[in-house]
Every structure is written in C-alpha cells, then in structure tokens.
Coordinates of C-alpha atoms and ligand atoms in Angstrom, one line a residue:
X1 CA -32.9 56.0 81.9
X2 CA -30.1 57.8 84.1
X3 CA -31.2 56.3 87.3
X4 CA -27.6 54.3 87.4
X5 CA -25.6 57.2 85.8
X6 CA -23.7 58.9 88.6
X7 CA -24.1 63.2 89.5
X8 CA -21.0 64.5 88.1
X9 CA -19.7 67.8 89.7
X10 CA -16.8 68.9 87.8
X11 CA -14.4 71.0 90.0
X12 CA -13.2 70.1 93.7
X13 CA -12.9 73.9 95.1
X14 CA -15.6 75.3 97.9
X15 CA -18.1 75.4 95.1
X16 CA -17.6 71.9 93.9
X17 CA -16.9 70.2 97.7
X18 CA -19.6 72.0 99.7
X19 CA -22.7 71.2 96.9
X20 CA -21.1 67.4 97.5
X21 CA -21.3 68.0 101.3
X22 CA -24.7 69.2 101.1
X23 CA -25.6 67.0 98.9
X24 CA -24.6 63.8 101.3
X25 CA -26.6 65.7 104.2
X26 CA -29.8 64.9 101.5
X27 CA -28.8 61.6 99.6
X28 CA -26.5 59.4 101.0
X29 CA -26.9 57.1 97.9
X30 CA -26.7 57.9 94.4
X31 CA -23.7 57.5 92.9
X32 CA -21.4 60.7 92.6
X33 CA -18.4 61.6 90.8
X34 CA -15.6 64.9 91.3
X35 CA -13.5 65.5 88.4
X36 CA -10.5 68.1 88.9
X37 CA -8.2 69.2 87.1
X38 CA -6.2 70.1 90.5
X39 CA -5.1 67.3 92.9
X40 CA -8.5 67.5 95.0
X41 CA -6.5 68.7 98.0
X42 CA -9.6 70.8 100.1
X43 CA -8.7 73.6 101.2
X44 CA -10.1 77.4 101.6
X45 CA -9.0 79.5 99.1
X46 CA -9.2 82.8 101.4
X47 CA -6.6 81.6 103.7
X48 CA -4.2 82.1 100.4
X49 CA -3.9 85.4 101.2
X50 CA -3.2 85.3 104.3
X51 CA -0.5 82.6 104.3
X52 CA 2.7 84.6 105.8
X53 CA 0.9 86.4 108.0
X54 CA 0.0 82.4 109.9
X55 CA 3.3 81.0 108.5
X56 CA 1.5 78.1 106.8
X57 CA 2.9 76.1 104.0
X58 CA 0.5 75.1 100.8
X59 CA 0.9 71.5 102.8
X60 CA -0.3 73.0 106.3
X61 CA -3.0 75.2 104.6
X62 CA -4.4 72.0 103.2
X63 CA -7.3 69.9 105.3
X64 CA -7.8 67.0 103.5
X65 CA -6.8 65.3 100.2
X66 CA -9.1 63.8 98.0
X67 CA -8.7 60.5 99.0
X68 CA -10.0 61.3 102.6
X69 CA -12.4 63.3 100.6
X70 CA -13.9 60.2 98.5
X71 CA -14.3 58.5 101.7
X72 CA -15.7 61.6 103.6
X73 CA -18.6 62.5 100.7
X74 CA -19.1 58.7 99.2
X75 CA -18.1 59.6 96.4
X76 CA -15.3 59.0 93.7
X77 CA -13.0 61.4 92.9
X78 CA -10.9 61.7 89.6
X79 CA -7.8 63.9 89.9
X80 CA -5.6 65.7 87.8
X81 CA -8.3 65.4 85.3
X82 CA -9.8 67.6 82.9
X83 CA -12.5 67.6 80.9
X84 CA -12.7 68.8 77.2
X85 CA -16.3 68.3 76.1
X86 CA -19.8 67.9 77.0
X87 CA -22.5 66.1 74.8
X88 CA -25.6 67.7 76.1
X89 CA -28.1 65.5 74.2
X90 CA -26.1 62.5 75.1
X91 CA -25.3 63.3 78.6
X92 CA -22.2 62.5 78.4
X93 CA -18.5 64.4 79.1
X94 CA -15.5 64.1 77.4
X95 CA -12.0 63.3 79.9
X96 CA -9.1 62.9 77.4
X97 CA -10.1 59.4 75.6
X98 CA -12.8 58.4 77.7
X99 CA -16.3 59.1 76.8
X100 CA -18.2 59.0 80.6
X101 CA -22.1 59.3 81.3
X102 CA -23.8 61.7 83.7
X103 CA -27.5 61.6 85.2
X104 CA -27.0 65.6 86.1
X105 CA -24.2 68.0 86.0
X106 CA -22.7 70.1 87.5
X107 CA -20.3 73.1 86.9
X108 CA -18.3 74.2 89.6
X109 CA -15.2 75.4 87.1
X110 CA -13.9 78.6 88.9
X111 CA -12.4 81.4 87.3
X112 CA -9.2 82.3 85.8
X113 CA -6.7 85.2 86.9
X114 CA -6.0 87.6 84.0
X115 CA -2.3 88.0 83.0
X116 CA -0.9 91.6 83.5
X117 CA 0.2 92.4 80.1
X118 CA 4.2 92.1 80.9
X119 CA 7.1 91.8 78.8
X120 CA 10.5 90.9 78.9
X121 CA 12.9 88.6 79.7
X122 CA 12.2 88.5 83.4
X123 CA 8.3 87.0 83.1
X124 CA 8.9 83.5 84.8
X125 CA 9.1 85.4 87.9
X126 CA 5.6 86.7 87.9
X127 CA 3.1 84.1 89.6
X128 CA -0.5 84.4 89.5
X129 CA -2.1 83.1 92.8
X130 CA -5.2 81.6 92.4
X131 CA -5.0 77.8 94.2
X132 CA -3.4 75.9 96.6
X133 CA -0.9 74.6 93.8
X134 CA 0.1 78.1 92.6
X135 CA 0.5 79.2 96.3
X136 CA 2.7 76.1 96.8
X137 CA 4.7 77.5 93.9
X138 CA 5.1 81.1 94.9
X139 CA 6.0 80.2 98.5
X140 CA 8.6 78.1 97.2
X141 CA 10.0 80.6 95.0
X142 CA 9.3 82.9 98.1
X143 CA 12.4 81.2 100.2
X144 CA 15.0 83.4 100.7
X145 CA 14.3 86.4 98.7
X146 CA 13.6 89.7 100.8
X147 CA 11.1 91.6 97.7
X148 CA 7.9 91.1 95.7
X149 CA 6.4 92.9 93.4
X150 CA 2.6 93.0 93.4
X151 CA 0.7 94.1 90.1
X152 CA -2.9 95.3 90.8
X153 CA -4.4 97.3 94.0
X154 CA -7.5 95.5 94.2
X155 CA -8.9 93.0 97.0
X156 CA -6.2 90.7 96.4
X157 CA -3.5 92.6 95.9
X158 CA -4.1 94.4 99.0
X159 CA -4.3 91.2 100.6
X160 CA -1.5 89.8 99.4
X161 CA 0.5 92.8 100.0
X162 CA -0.7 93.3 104.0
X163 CA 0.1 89.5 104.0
X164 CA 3.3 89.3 102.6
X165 CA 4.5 92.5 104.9
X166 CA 3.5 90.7 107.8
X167 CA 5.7 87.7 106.6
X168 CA 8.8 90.4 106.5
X169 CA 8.6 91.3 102.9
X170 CA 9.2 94.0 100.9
X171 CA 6.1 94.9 98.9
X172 CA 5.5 97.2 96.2
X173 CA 2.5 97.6 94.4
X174 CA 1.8 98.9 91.5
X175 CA -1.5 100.0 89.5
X176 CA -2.8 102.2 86.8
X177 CA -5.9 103.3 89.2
X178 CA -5.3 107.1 91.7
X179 CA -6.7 105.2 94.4
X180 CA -6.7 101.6 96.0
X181 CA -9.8 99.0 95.0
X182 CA -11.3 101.3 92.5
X183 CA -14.2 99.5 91.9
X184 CA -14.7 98.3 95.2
X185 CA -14.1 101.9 97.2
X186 CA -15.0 105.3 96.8
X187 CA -11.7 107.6 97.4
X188 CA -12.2 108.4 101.0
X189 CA -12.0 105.0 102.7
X190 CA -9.5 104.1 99.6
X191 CA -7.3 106.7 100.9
X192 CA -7.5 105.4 104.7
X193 CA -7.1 102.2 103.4
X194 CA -3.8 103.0 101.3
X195 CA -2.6 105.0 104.8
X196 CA -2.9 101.8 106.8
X197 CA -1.2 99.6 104.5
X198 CA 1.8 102.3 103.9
X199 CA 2.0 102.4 108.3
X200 CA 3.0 99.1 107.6
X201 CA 5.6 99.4 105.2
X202 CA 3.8 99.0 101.5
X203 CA 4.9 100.8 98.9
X204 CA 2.5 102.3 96.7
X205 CA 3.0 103.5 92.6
X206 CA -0.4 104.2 91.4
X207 CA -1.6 105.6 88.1
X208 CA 0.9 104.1 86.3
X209 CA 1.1 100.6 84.3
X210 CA 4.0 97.8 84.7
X211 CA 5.0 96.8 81.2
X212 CA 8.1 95.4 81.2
X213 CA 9.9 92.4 83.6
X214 CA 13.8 92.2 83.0
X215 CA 15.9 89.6 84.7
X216 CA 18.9 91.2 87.2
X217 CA 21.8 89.4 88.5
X218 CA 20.5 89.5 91.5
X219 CA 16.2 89.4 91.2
X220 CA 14.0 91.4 88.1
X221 CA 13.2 94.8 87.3
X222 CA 10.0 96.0 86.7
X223 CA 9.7 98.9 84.2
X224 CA 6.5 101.4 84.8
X225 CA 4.7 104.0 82.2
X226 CA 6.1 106.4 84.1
X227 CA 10.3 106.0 83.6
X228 CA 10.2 104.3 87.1
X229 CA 12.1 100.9 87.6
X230 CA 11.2 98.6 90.7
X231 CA 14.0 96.0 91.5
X232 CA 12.2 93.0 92.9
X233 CA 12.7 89.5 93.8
X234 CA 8.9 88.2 92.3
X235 CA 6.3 89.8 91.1
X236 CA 2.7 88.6 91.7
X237 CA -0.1 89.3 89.0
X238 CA -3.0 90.3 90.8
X239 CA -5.4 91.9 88.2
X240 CA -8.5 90.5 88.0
X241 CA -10.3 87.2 87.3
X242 CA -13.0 85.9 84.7
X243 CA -15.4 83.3 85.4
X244 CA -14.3 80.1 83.5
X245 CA -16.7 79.6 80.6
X246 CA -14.9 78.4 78.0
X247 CA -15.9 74.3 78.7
X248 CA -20.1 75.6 78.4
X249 CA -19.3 78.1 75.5
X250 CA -17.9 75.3 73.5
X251 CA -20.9 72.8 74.6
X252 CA -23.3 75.3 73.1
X253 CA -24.5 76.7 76.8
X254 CA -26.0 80.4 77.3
X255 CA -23.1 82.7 78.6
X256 CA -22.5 86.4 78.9
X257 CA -19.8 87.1 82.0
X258 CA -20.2 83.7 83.3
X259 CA -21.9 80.3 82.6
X260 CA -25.9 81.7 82.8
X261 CA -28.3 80.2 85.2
X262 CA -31.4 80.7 86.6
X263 CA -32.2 81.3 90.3
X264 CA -32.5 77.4 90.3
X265 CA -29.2 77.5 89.0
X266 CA -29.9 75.6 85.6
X267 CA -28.4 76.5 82.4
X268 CA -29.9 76.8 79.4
X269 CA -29.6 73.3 79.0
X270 CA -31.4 70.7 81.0
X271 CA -29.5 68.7 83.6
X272 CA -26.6 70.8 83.5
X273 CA -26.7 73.4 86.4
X274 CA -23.1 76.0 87.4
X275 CA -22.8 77.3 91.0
X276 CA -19.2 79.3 92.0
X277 CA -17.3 81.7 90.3
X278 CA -18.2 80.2 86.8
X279 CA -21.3 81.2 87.6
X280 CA -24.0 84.0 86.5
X281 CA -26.5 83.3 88.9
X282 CA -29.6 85.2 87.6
X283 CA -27.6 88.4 86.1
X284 CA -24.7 88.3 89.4
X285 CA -21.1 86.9 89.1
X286 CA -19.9 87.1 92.3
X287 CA -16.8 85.8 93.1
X288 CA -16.8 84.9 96.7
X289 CA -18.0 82.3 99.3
X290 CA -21.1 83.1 100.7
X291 CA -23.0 83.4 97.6
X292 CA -22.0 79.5 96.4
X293 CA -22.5 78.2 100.0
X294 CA -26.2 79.8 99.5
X295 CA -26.1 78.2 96.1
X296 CA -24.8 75.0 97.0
X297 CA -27.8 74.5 99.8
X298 CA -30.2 75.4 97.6
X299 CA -28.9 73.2 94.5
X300 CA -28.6 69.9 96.5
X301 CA -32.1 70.5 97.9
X302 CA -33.2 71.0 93.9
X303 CA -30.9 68.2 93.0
X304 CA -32.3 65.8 95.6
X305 CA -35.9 66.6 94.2
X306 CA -37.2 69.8 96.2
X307 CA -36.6 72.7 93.3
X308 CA -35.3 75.2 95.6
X309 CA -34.5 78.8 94.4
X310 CA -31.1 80.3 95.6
X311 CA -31.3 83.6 97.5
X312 CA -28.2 86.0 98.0
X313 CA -28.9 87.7 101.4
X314 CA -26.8 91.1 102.0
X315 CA -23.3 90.1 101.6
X316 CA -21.0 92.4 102.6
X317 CA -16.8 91.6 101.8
X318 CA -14.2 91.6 104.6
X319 CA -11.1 92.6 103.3
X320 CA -8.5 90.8 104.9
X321 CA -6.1 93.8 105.4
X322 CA -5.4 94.1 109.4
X323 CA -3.4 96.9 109.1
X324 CA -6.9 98.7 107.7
X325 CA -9.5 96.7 108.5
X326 CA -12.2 97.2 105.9
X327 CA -15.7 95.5 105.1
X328 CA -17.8 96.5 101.8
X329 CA -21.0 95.5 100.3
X330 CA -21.1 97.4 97.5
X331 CA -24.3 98.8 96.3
X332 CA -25.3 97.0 93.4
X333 CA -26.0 100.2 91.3
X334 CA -24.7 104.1 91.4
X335 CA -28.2 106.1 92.8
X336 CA -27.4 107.2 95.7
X337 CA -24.8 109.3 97.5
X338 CA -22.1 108.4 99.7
X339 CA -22.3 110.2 103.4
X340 CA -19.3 109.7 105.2
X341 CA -18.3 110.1 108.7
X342 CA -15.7 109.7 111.3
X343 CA -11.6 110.2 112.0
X344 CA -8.7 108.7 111.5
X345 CA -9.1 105.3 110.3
X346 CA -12.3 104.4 111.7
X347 CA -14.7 105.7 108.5
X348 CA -18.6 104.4 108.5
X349 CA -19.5 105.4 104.7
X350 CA -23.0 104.6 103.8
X351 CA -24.5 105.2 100.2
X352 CA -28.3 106.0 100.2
X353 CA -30.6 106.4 97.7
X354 CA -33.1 109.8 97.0
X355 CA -35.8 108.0 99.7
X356 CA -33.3 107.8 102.3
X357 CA -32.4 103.6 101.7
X358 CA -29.4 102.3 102.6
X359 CA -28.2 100.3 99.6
X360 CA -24.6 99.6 100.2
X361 CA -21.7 100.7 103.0
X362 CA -18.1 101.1 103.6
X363 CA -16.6 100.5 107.2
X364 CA -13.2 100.9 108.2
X365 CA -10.7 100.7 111.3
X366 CA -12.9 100.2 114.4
X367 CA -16.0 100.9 112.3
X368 CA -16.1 97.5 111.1
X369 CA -18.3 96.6 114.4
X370 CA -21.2 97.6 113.2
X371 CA -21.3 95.1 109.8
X372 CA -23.9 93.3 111.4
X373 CA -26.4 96.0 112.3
X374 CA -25.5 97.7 109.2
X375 CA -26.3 94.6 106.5
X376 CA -29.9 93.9 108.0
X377 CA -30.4 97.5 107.2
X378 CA -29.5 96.8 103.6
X379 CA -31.8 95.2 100.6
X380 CA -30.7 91.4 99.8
X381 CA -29.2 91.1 96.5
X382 CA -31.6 88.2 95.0
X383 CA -35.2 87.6 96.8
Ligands
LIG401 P1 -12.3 77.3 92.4 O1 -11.8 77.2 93.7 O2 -11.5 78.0 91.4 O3 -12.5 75.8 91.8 C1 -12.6 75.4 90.5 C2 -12.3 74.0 90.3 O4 -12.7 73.6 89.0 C3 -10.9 73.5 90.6 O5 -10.9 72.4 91.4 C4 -10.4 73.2 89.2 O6 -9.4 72.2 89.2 C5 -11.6 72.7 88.5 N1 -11.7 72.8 87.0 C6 -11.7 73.9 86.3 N2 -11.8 73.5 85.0 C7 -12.0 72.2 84.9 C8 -12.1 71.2 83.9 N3 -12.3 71.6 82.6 N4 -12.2 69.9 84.2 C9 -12.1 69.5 85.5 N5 -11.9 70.4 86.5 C10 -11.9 71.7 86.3 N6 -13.9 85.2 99.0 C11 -14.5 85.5 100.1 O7 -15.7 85.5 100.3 N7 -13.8 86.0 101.2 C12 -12.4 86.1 101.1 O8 -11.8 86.5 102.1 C13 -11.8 85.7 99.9 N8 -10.4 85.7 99.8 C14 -9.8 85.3 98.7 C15 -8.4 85.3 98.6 C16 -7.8 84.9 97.4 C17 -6.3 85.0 97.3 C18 -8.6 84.5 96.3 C19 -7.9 84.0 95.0 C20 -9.9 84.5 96.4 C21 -10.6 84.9 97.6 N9 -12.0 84.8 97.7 C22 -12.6 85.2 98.8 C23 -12.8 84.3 96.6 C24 -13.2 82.8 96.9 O9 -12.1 82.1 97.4 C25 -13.8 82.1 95.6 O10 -15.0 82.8 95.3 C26 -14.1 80.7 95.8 O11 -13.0 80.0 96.4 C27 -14.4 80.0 94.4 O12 -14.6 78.7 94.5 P2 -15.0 77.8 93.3 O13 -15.2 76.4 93.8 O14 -16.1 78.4 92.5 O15 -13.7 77.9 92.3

C-alpha cells in the first residue's frame, strides 16, 4: 500500500517547482516531498544570463527560498541533499544513510554543462554557469575585473557575452565553429547575429579551439589552436549540456540522450516518471521552459489520476541577445530549404519543405514581430 507514502520530486528547478505548483492546483493533500541537491532558492534560470544587463545579484535574482517554498506548495522540502540510489521494486530512494519511501517519483534532475577541455595552471578561473549558486560564484569573482573570456558561441554564450557587455565588460569569445550557434542557425542570420553583437563591442575568434588557461600576474591567458593568446580576467565555459542521467542509468531505467519516457512521461519503470532537461520525452530532449511547463501540466493531471498525454506545441527560442534580437524554432529535421529575405539586420528566414510547409524559421532585428503569426503556421513538435 503507498497510499501514506509521500510523491517525491527530486530536483527544485522550474521542472521540479512548477510540476509541485501544478500539482497543488489538483491535490491539495497527499503528502509531497522536494529533495535538492541545491539550496531550494526558486528562481528562473533564464534571467542568469541576463544578470548585468538588470544589475541583479544571485540574492536579488532569487524569489523565494525553500522555506517560503514548503509553506507555499505544502510540501517538505529537503535541501542540500542528494540522492544516490533508487530501489525500483522497493520504492524506495537512497539520501546518504537514510533509506526513504515514495508512493510515485519523480525526476526533475536537470542537466549538466560539459567542461571545455582546458589545461593549465590558470583552470580555477573558468566558471561554468548553470544555477543560481554558480552565478553567485561568477558574479563574485566578477568584482572588479574589467575581462571575461567566454568559451562556446552557442545560445548561452551569446547570451552571456551580450550580457556581460552590457554590464561594461570586455568579452571575448571563442569557438571552434565559422559561424555563431551552428546548430541552432544557418550562416546568414549567424552572420547578422555575430554583426550585432560585435556593434556592441564582442570580440569574436572562431574556428579555432581554447586549450590551454595559464595564470598571469595580473588575470589568465587563454592559449588558442591558432598561436593566438587572449589575456582575460575569467573565462566562462559555455559548451554545451547533457541531460543528467546518471541517478536512472544506475537504477536500471531506459536512457539513450536523456532519462526515456513516454508521452505520459513514465519511464520504463512504473511509478517513476522525468519531466525537464533530464528528460527524453518521447524521442525530444529539449532543454528549455516551455516544453516542462507543458510537461508539468500534463504530469500533475496524470499524477492526480487523469492520464494525460504531454503535447509540445510550436516552440520557437528567443535568444536573449538585444543587440540582435533573434527567435528560432528549428525545424526538427533537414528537408527543406531555407528562403531568406530582408536587409540589414531585420532577416525573416523560413525553411520549407518540397510541398511548400513551413517547418521551422529564423527572425532577426525587427523581424522578430512576426513570431507569433509565424509559429501557428508551423507543425507542433508532439501531437
Ligand atoms: P535544473 O534547473 O537544472 O534543476 C535540476 C534540479 O535537480 C536542481 O534543483 C538540482 O539541485 C537537482 N538535482 C540534480 N541531481 C540531483 C540528485 N541526485 N539529488 C537531488 N537533487 C538533484 N530556456 C528557455 O526556454 N528560454 C531561455 O531564455 C533560457 N535561457 C537560459 C539561460 C541560461 C544561462 C541557462 C543555463 C539556461 C537557459 N534556458 C532557457 C534553459 C532553461 O533554463 C532550462 O531548460 C530549465 O531551467 C531546466 O529546468 P530543470 O528544472 O529541468 O533543471
């Protein structure tokens, strides 16, 4: 019988908090517990980029801690914890010595930022920026130096790099790609978007790799493949993030880029359901907010005892760089062409298929109006 065994959401970011808010909306009873491994602060983790730009401390970007959290779901909240194991068959988790029991669970476990691959003696000046706590540390760090370094061209190293120029920095970034978000842009709007950012003062070195991180008397130097040195006062590793799957993988749960589930969002293992960017919602990892707010709707509805399937609408991205501003929803496969239009900055790129069907679109500068009309024109990405 689990009926007295509380829900158990492990993880207190968007994913974690808003499933418990939605929850709450449903089921203002059943017992349910938050384990983090942070300090349960809420907060929204795309304000992180854009930090300088509002002059907010980790402290100011921060709307509630967990106690006012606890008291504003019902629920209890265990910080600074982190669990090791899961017994499946038991229905149980493992948090250090203590063995505690779940009714369901659920995964809300983020993802990890890769590492650039630096050497040197100069490496304890390269911050990854992935929380509130790791922004708290940067910004710190951040006091009265005038440079930073930023490793990786991709949505959040253009973000950080428009961000930390508007907070009087000076940025340079570096990445092995020609152009800026490879994945995420074709080379037209990836060249406009480059052009805004160097109006405002960023320095680009693409096509070439940072290797090395040597301490200075006065800051670091980063060494690239191509002979050139960079003297910097931080460097910020922005190179990509994996879904964290490590906890399921080791509790014997289907995986492939994140934690599998089903359109119900279920694992392979009854009971146990992942939502967030642990999550490989029916084939998808997609690292943003809009597809776990649609996931945590639709789980709390399941979990309250309405099995309710998630669906992922058009979701288009809005890169948070002002001095291009830029909106993508990338197709989610390469048949089609790109058709491309306008001057300047303002670039409305759509990419059709043979029948004529929009499937994905770029918009930048004053192009970005038409987001809205453009995404009802575009297929959702799960029915
Ligand atoms: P997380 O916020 O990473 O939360 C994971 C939680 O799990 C944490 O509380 C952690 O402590 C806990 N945890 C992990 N392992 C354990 C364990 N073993 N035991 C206990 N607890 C554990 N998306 C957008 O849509 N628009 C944007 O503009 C945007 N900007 C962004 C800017 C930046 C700088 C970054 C980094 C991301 C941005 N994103 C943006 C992405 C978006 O913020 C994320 O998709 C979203 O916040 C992920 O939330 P989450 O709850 O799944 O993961």
């Amino acid at each position: 019988d689990n009926t007295d065994k509380p829900i158990v959401i492990l993880g207190s970011g968007l994913a974690g908090y808003n499933l418990a808010k939605e929850f709450r909306k449903l089921d203002s009873e059943t017992p349910l517990l938050i384990i983090t491994h942070d300090d349960g602060r809420q907060y929204s983790k795309p304000m992180l980029s854009a930090g300088f730009t509002k002059d907010k401390t980790a402290a100011a970007l921060a709307l509630a801690n967990a106690g006012d959290m606890a008291t504003q779901l019902k629920a209890s909240i265990r910080t600074k914890a982190t669990v090791t194991g899961i017994d499946t068959e038991a229905h149980t988790l493992q948090l250090g010595d203590e063995t505690l029991a779940y009714s369901k669970l659920i995964l809300a476990v983020g993802a990890k930022t890769h590492k650039a691959p630096l050497e040197g003696d100069g490496t304890d000046q390269v911050y990854s920026i992935n929380d509130l706590e790791d922004y708290d540390r940067f910004r710190q760090a951040a006091i009265g130096k005038q440079r930073v370094a930023i490793v990786g061209a991709g949505l959040i190293g253009c973000e950080f790099a428009n961000d930390l120029r508007n907070g009087g920095y000076e940025v340079d970034v570096i990445a092995p790609s020609q152009t800026v978000l490879p994945s995420m842009l074709p080379e037209t709007p990836a060249k406009v978007v480059q052009a805004g950012l160097e109006e405002i003062g960023v320095r680009f070195h693409l096509g070439a790799l940072a290797h090395r991180v040597v301490k200075q008397d006065d800051g670091v130097k980063l060494c690239l493949s191509n002979g050139e040195e960079i003297e910097t006062d931080l460097v910020i590793s922005a190179v990509g993030l994996t879904p964290n799957v490590e906890l399921a993988s080791k509790a014997g749960l289907a995986h492939q880029k994140g934690i599998s589930v089903d359109r119900l969002l279920q694992t392979s293992v009854p009971d146990v359901y992942a939502l967030g960017d642990c999550a490989e919602v029916d084939g998808l990892v997609l690292l943003y907010v809009l597809p776990l707010m649609s996931s945590a709707r639709a789980l709390a509805k399941t979990l309250t005892g309405t099995p309710t399937e998630v669906q992922y609408g058009a979701m288009p991205v809005v890169v948070k760089t002002p001095a291009c501003p830029t909106v993508i929803a990338a197709p989610a496969d390469q048949n089609g062409e790109w058709q491309i239009e306008g001057e300047g900055q303002d670039l409305s790129c759509l990419f059709k298929d043979a029948e004529g069907q929009l499937k994905g679109f770029v918009l930048t500068g004053a192009k970005v109006v038409d987001k809205l009309a453009l995404s009802k024109a575009l297929p959702p990405l799960l029915t």
